[in-house]
Amino acid sequence: MEVLLLESLVKSLNSPIQEELGLLCGIETEIQKLSSLLSTTKAVIEDAENKQFTNKAIQLWLQKLNLIAYEVDDILDDYATEVSREPSNVLDCLPATSNIWFRHRIGARMKKIIGKFDAVADERIKLGLSNHFLVDSTAIREIGSLLNEPDLVLGRDEEKDEIVKTLVNHVRDNQNVSVLPIVGVGGLGKTTLAQLVFNDENLAEPFKPKLWAWVSEKFDVKSIIKALIESAKGTSMGDLPLDTLQRKLQELLRGKRYLIVLDDVWNENPQEWEDLKSVLQCGSKGSSIVTTTHMEKVATIMGTLQTYYLWSLSANECWSLFRQRAFGYQEAEEYPNLVVIGKEIVKKCGGLPLAAKALGGLLRFEREENVWNSVCSELGNLPQDETDILPALRLSYLNLPVELRGCFAYCAVFSKGSEIEKEEVIHLWMANGLISSNGTMEVEDVGDAVLTELHHRSLFQAVKKDESGNVLTFVMPNLVHDLAQSLMEAKDGGTIRTNRHLTLDFPYDQQIVAFPIRRMRGTDRYSSFLSKCGSLRVLIVRTAWWEKRFSKLPPAVNLSGSHIVELPNSICGLWNLQILNLNDCEHLRSLPKGMRFLRNLRHLCLRGCWNLTHIPSGIGELSWLRTLSMVVLGGKKGFQLSELRGLNMLRGELSIRHLERVEDKKDAEEAWLIGKQSLRRLCLYFNWDSERMLQRYNDEEVLEALKPSPILQFLHIEGFNGSSFPSWISTVTTVRVFNSAPEYIVGAQESTATAATDNPKGMLKALVLWNMPNLKGMLGREVQVTPGVFSQLQSLSFVDCPTLTLPLPRMPSLKELDVNMCRNMAWASISNLTSLNSLIIEDIPELSCFLEEMLQNLSLLESLEIRFIWDLRALPRSLASLTALKTLTIKECPKLGSLPKEHHLFDCFNLVSPSMGTTALKSLTQLSIQGSNATALPEELKY
């Protein structure tokens, strides 16, 4: 049972508006009694949670309590819905004649629910439940940045290196497609080891492409092929026929040396493996498949190379892994008594890394000996399952703060092995009452803290992170998902508790309602379901544009042919809707006119809805909005920038499209972007077309007036037709400019001075300039370099800037430079960048050689990459002066005939005899030459 939901209900029942409603409906006594029952019951929840695994009666009691609590919440939803239907205030609307029936019905429902709750509350005494374990459920620990995960490789370096060596040798032997099985029990880290192998840099060039598929218990050839294709393309393939998927996969693999990982295979049917293997035989010699499995029989069926058996970690390795998790960056020796207890705990982990990580994460913020002793004792008393890992994981669950348990268990709704988006899971927790604001933190921040805590405890594993290291997506290890699934089944008894979350997935014609997952077929059933969705809080719509099976849809969603084009106004009757997620609905053209009636809407997710032509006015009235991914300006009749003025709680990302429709800076100032302190990413789009070029718009004044908060982290500008950028541009951490007209980044003395005054130390750390046809340089010729301009810039990229001719200024912090398609680059000025660590030069037309000065003064350069320079014939001799160089990559330079020393050489056809210096470039550690005449290499560099 979720404590936060009970707290939410108690707060709601005790609020002034509910007291007034109770008086008006004649049920004030019932409301008071129900509030008291909820408060009393909340006090014994933790005791019940701890005992449910060994006491079936308590487990059934929790299930009944779940259902009743959500019935109460539904009644409160009906209150809110009835009030929302009327424009007048609550006191005016309820006594109306039209609401007499409503008042009678609510009163009857309250009396009925009181009876149910009375019976359940009495049972707690018979079950011997106590409030002794009650904790403050609002005390979610505030945590800083996420942990890095260096421990993932701890104890598996040797195994990884051995497997990589086997695969490389297989390539050299030029053998047919091979299969290498990794076998071990659950929790040993087979998947982690396969990931380490898959991402090893030594396999980057020998194997292209590399594909991954998670298989699990059901060995479905069609699903596996589909997963492999999606792994390569990064996009969903939809529900295509098997023969179509087979052809697409073979197109990807034919004639190529590929590496495939089939993770978590259980199949014991040789014929099913033969069916899949026949599709994979189209690769070139040297291709390899790595499979992970619990079962030796699977390895016997699939394997062609010797099976690699994964054993438990040694006691020292297991202790090191536990210590990293439990003590973090602190020295374990500071707590000698805890070290003794910790080593006893590690003995009970059986050498399983997942158990060591989970238990170490559990104790990370505990320094009391009695807590550690309790964990050590409880670990031995927990009931054993068929695997040794689940007791340790269950103990991790029981030691979670009570308010986190429901959030963890809820994640069982996601498919095992699936990549889960942080934003989506937080929204679902919110909608199901699993998290709420704690007074000092917004509910979204509480959700982020919960997710971080679960990650710290090794129950979640990060997959993707943003530039700042924040987790964007994560997965649950398979055995952790098994635990969540068992908890959910115990909690809800296999029932659907309420209709709060609806996902419409087209073309699959299925919907997911709350949890556990229930699928419904037939479009006619959507209408009947939506008509009962008074408590719907989340509506997620996903479509696959290539499917054309649906021509008729329910009233809630319109789909024209193959994709959603518009949503009907009837959606605006979902009064309690908090989240409307339309991300990646690429063909959505408009939103309903009645959007302003969704008063409880907090998140309107429109990321990737690039075909939106307009959004309705009135969205600025939705004061609860925290996410508004995109707005499309509509001129005088549509959405106006002024509607953004009051939405100062917006967070995350905001895209503003059609800024060319803003006529002067006063309109832009109305947006008041500087007041949106929680906004982290801002994307500004001007429509730069031929029709607009004939008109006169003052883009510079508009952009200057759109000054954001100084804590903005990312800015994207596209189609900007002004001659210079705004003075505030250097206050943003990362800036990306695309398809824009300015000649300089800083083009006038006064704007430079303003930028330096506003931000004397400089905040701009990364700058990408893409398709800038007029760009001449970073600074105008008349601009004096001031301390604040580019002083903190660390990464700089020029892509397709044909008029870039002025020398680069000195940038003392610059570490990375990427120059792409800039034929007139002032190459010698690169020598000014004395802090440079990485230099990439690619796709430069008609360039036959570099100036000798280019590589001078670059004593810190560690990585140099030169690619796709078709006319390049020689590199400067100053290459030998790069004493810190560790990586030199040269690719697709067919006319290059000599080289002082090389690291990676790909497709350099005229390279005959590289001269190898004995004292220069000593820091280079590897040599790999492909596609070149390497007959004259020194003997020590040959295989």
PDB file of C-alpha atoms in Angstrom, residues 581-717:
ATOM      1  CA  ASN A 581       2.031  12.798 -23.537  1.00  0.00           C
ATOM      2  CA  LEU A 582       2.080  13.200 -27.303  1.00  0.00           C
ATOM      3  CA  ASN A 583       5.821  12.899 -27.769  1.00  0.00           C
ATOM      4  CA  ASP A 584       6.945  11.842 -31.256  1.00  0.00           C
ATOM      5  CA  CYS A 585       3.484  12.028 -32.814  1.00  0.00           C
ATOM      6  CA  GLU A 586       5.172  13.310 -35.954  1.00  0.00           C
ATOM      7  CA  HIS A 587       1.994  13.936 -37.945  1.00  0.00           C
ATOM      8  CA  LEU A 588      -0.052  15.709 -35.296  1.00  0.00           C
ATOM      9  CA  ARG A 589      -1.234  19.009 -36.797  1.00  0.00           C
ATOM     10  CA  SER A 590      -3.270  20.673 -34.089  1.00  0.00           C
ATOM     11  CA  LEU A 591      -4.464  20.553 -30.499  1.00  0.00           C
ATOM     12  CA  PRO A 592      -8.100  20.884 -29.379  1.00  0.00           C
ATOM     13  CA  LYS A 593      -9.447  24.387 -28.910  1.00  0.00           C
ATOM     14  CA  GLY A 594     -10.667  23.573 -25.414  1.00  0.00           C
ATOM     15  CA  MET A 595      -7.240  22.838 -23.943  1.00  0.00           C
ATOM     16  CA  ARG A 596      -7.677  25.723 -21.490  1.00  0.00           C
ATOM     17  CA  PHE A 597     -10.301  23.658 -19.621  1.00  0.00           C
ATOM     18  CA  LEU A 598      -7.737  21.051 -18.517  1.00  0.00           C
ATOM     19  CA  ARG A 599      -7.127  22.956 -15.285  1.00  0.00           C
ATOM     20  CA  ASN A 600      -5.176  20.133 -13.616  1.00  0.00           C
ATOM     21  CA  LEU A 601      -2.789  19.573 -16.536  1.00  0.00           C
ATOM     22  CA  ARG A 602       0.840  19.669 -15.391  1.00  0.00           C
ATOM     23  CA  HIS A 603       2.655  18.160 -18.364  1.00  0.00           C
ATOM     24  CA  LEU A 604       1.813  18.734 -22.017  1.00  0.00           C
ATOM     25  CA  CYS A 605       4.527  16.722 -23.785  1.00  0.00           C
ATOM     26  CA  LEU A 606       4.924  17.618 -27.458  1.00  0.00           C
ATOM     27  CA  ARG A 607       8.539  16.691 -28.121  1.00  0.00           C
ATOM     28  CA  GLY A 608       9.005  15.610 -31.745  1.00  0.00           C
ATOM     29  CA  CYS A 609       5.595  16.931 -32.920  1.00  0.00           C
ATOM     30  CA  TRP A 610       7.221  18.813 -35.794  1.00  0.00           C
ATOM     31  CA  ASN A 611       4.076  19.034 -37.929  1.00  0.00           C
ATOM     32  CA  LEU A 612       2.079  21.046 -35.421  1.00  0.00           C
ATOM     33  CA  THR A 613       0.880  24.035 -37.419  1.00  0.00           C
ATOM     34  CA  HIS A 614      -0.762  25.832 -34.523  1.00  0.00           C
ATOM     35  CA  ILE A 615      -1.790  25.449 -30.914  1.00  0.00           C
ATOM     36  CA  PRO A 616      -4.881  27.104 -29.433  1.00  0.00           C
ATOM     37  CA  SER A 617      -4.861  30.286 -27.430  1.00  0.00           C
ATOM     38  CA  GLY A 618      -5.724  29.920 -23.760  1.00  0.00           C
ATOM     39  CA  ILE A 619      -2.975  27.479 -22.807  1.00  0.00           C
ATOM     40  CA  GLY A 620      -1.441  30.319 -20.817  1.00  0.00           C
ATOM     41  CA  GLU A 621      -4.384  29.932 -18.404  1.00  0.00           C
ATOM     42  CA  LEU A 622      -3.133  26.490 -17.293  1.00  0.00           C
ATOM     43  CA  SER A 623      -1.306  27.716 -14.222  1.00  0.00           C
ATOM     44  CA  TRP A 624      -0.283  24.215 -13.104  1.00  0.00           C
ATOM     45  CA  LEU A 625       1.737  23.555 -16.262  1.00  0.00           C
ATOM     46  CA  ARG A 626       5.253  22.349 -15.570  1.00  0.00           C
ATOM     47  CA  THR A 627       6.014  20.926 -19.032  1.00  0.00           C
ATOM     48  CA  LEU A 628       5.123  22.642 -22.289  1.00  0.00           C
ATOM     49  CA  SER A 629       7.558  21.118 -24.758  1.00  0.00           C
ATOM     50  CA  MET A 630       6.574  23.241 -27.737  1.00  0.00           C
ATOM     51  CA  VAL A 631       4.540  26.288 -28.690  1.00  0.00           C
ATOM     52  CA  VAL A 632       3.717  27.369 -32.234  1.00  0.00           C
ATOM     53  CA  LEU A 633       3.102  31.087 -32.621  1.00  0.00           C
ATOM     54  CA  GLY A 634      -0.007  31.848 -34.614  1.00  0.00           C
ATOM     55  CA  GLY A 635       0.147  35.483 -35.532  1.00  0.00           C
ATOM     56  CA  LYS A 636      -2.666  37.740 -34.335  1.00  0.00           C
ATOM     57  CA  LYS A 637      -5.319  35.016 -33.894  1.00  0.00           C
ATOM     58  CA  GLY A 638      -3.343  32.053 -32.577  1.00  0.00           C
ATOM     59  CA  PHE A 639      -1.093  31.441 -29.606  1.00  0.00           C
ATOM     60  CA  GLN A 640       0.753  34.572 -28.508  1.00  0.00           C
ATOM     61  CA  LEU A 641       4.114  34.867 -26.768  1.00  0.00           C
ATOM     62  CA  SER A 642       2.361  36.862 -24.042  1.00  0.00           C
ATOM     63  CA  GLU A 643       0.627  33.653 -22.908  1.00  0.00           C
ATOM     64  CA  LEU A 644       3.977  32.389 -21.651  1.00  0.00           C
ATOM     65  CA  ARG A 645       4.324  35.294 -19.227  1.00  0.00           C
ATOM     66  CA  GLY A 646       2.436  33.683 -16.349  1.00  0.00           C
ATOM     67  CA  LEU A 647       3.852  30.177 -16.843  1.00  0.00           C
ATOM     68  CA  ASN A 648       6.925  30.752 -14.711  1.00  0.00           C
ATOM     69  CA  MET A 649       6.930  27.206 -13.298  1.00  0.00           C
ATOM     70  CA  LEU A 650       7.801  25.664 -16.664  1.00  0.00           C
ATOM     71  CA  ARG A 651      10.693  23.252 -16.422  1.00  0.00           C
ATOM     72  CA  GLY A 652      12.769  21.093 -18.723  1.00  0.00           C
ATOM     73  CA  GLU A 653      12.642  22.089 -22.401  1.00  0.00           C
ATOM     74  CA  LEU A 654      10.664  24.706 -24.309  1.00  0.00           C
ATOM     75  CA  SER A 655      10.663  25.083 -28.102  1.00  0.00           C
ATOM     76  CA  ILE A 656       9.191  28.227 -29.679  1.00  0.00           C
ATOM     77  CA  ARG A 657       8.450  27.907 -33.385  1.00  0.00           C
ATOM     78  CA  HIS A 658       7.643  30.555 -36.025  1.00  0.00           C
ATOM     79  CA  LEU A 659       9.350  33.429 -34.244  1.00  0.00           C
ATOM     80  CA  GLU A 660       9.308  35.274 -37.572  1.00  0.00           C
ATOM     81  CA  ARG A 661       5.666  36.031 -36.742  1.00  0.00           C
ATOM     82  CA  VAL A 662       6.728  38.277 -33.849  1.00  0.00           C
ATOM     83  CA  GLU A 663       6.665  41.820 -35.155  1.00  0.00           C
ATOM     84  CA  ASP A 664       8.664  43.708 -32.530  1.00  0.00           C
ATOM     85  CA  LYS A 665      10.642  43.307 -29.366  1.00  0.00           C
ATOM     86  CA  LYS A 666       7.714  44.361 -27.127  1.00  0.00           C
ATOM     87  CA  ASP A 667       5.845  41.194 -28.101  1.00  0.00           C
ATOM     88  CA  ALA A 668       8.946  39.119 -27.365  1.00  0.00           C
ATOM     89  CA  GLU A 669       9.459  40.767 -23.984  1.00  0.00           C
ATOM     90  CA  GLU A 670       5.949  39.637 -23.017  1.00  0.00           C
ATOM     91  CA  ALA A 671       7.164  36.025 -22.878  1.00  0.00           C
ATOM     92  CA  TRP A 672       9.241  36.934 -19.788  1.00  0.00           C
ATOM     93  CA  LEU A 673      11.656  34.040 -20.313  1.00  0.00           C
ATOM     94  CA  ILE A 674      14.050  35.487 -17.779  1.00  0.00           C
ATOM     95  CA  GLY A 675      11.538  34.646 -15.054  1.00  0.00           C
ATOM     96  CA  LYS A 676      11.413  30.935 -15.874  1.00  0.00           C
ATOM     97  CA  GLN A 677      14.059  29.774 -13.414  1.00  0.00           C
ATOM     98  CA  SER A 678      13.424  26.040 -13.882  1.00  0.00           C
ATOM     99  CA  LEU A 679      13.781  26.049 -17.674  1.00  0.00           C
ATOM    100  CA  ARG A 680      16.948  24.205 -18.695  1.00  0.00           C
ATOM    101  CA  ARG A 681      16.717  23.920 -22.504  1.00  0.00           C
ATOM    102  CA  LEU A 682      15.400  26.539 -24.915  1.00  0.00           C
ATOM    103  CA  CYS A 683      14.987  26.064 -28.685  1.00  0.00           C
ATOM    104  CA  LEU A 684      14.153  29.099 -30.827  1.00  0.00           C
ATOM    105  CA  TYR A 685      13.075  28.633 -34.462  1.00  0.00           C
ATOM    106  CA  PHE A 686      12.676  31.275 -37.164  1.00  0.00           C
ATOM    107  CA  ASN A 687      11.222  30.087 -40.462  1.00  0.00           C
ATOM    108  CA  TRP A 688      13.929  31.149 -42.900  1.00  0.00           C
ATOM    109  CA  ASP A 689      12.324  30.737 -46.326  1.00  0.00           C
ATOM    110  CA  SER A 690      12.349  32.719 -49.555  1.00  0.00           C
ATOM    111  CA  GLU A 691       9.044  34.442 -48.791  1.00  0.00           C
ATOM    112  CA  ARG A 692      10.338  35.659 -45.466  1.00  0.00           C
ATOM    113  CA  MET A 693      13.566  36.931 -46.961  1.00  0.00           C
ATOM    114  CA  LEU A 694      11.534  39.456 -48.956  1.00  0.00           C
ATOM    115  CA  GLN A 695      10.020  40.842 -45.752  1.00  0.00           C
ATOM    116  CA  ARG A 696      11.694  42.964 -43.119  1.00  0.00           C
ATOM    117  CA  TYR A 697      11.816  41.463 -39.661  1.00  0.00           C
ATOM    118  CA  ASN A 698      14.054  42.644 -36.886  1.00  0.00           C
ATOM    119  CA  ASP A 699      15.296  39.279 -35.715  1.00  0.00           C
ATOM    120  CA  GLU A 700      18.062  40.860 -33.650  1.00  0.00           C
ATOM    121  CA  GLU A 701      15.681  42.854 -31.450  1.00  0.00           C
ATOM    122  CA  VAL A 702      13.338  39.871 -31.039  1.00  0.00           C
ATOM    123  CA  LEU A 703      16.152  37.545 -30.001  1.00  0.00           C
ATOM    124  CA  GLU A 704      17.607  40.135 -27.645  1.00  0.00           C
ATOM    125  CA  ALA A 705      14.198  40.505 -25.953  1.00  0.00           C
ATOM    126  CA  LEU A 706      13.919  36.727 -25.443  1.00  0.00           C
ATOM    127  CA  LYS A 707      16.673  36.807 -22.833  1.00  0.00           C
ATOM    128  CA  PRO A 708      16.356  33.667 -20.682  1.00  0.00           C
ATOM    129  CA  SER A 709      17.247  33.010 -17.081  1.00  0.00           C
ATOM    130  CA  PRO A 710      21.027  32.997 -16.569  1.00  0.00           C
ATOM    131  CA  ILE A 711      20.848  29.378 -15.364  1.00  0.00           C
ATOM    132  CA  LEU A 712      19.723  28.122 -18.799  1.00  0.00           C
ATOM    133  CA  GLN A 713      21.942  25.175 -19.769  1.00  0.00           C
ATOM    134  CA  PHE A 714      21.210  24.657 -23.475  1.00  0.00           C
ATOM    135  CA  LEU A 715      20.176  27.007 -26.292  1.00  0.00           C
ATOM    136  CA  HIS A 716      19.346  26.051 -29.882  1.00  0.00           C
ATOM    137  CA  ILE A 717      18.822  28.810 -32.461  1.00  0.00           C
TER     138      ILE A 717
END
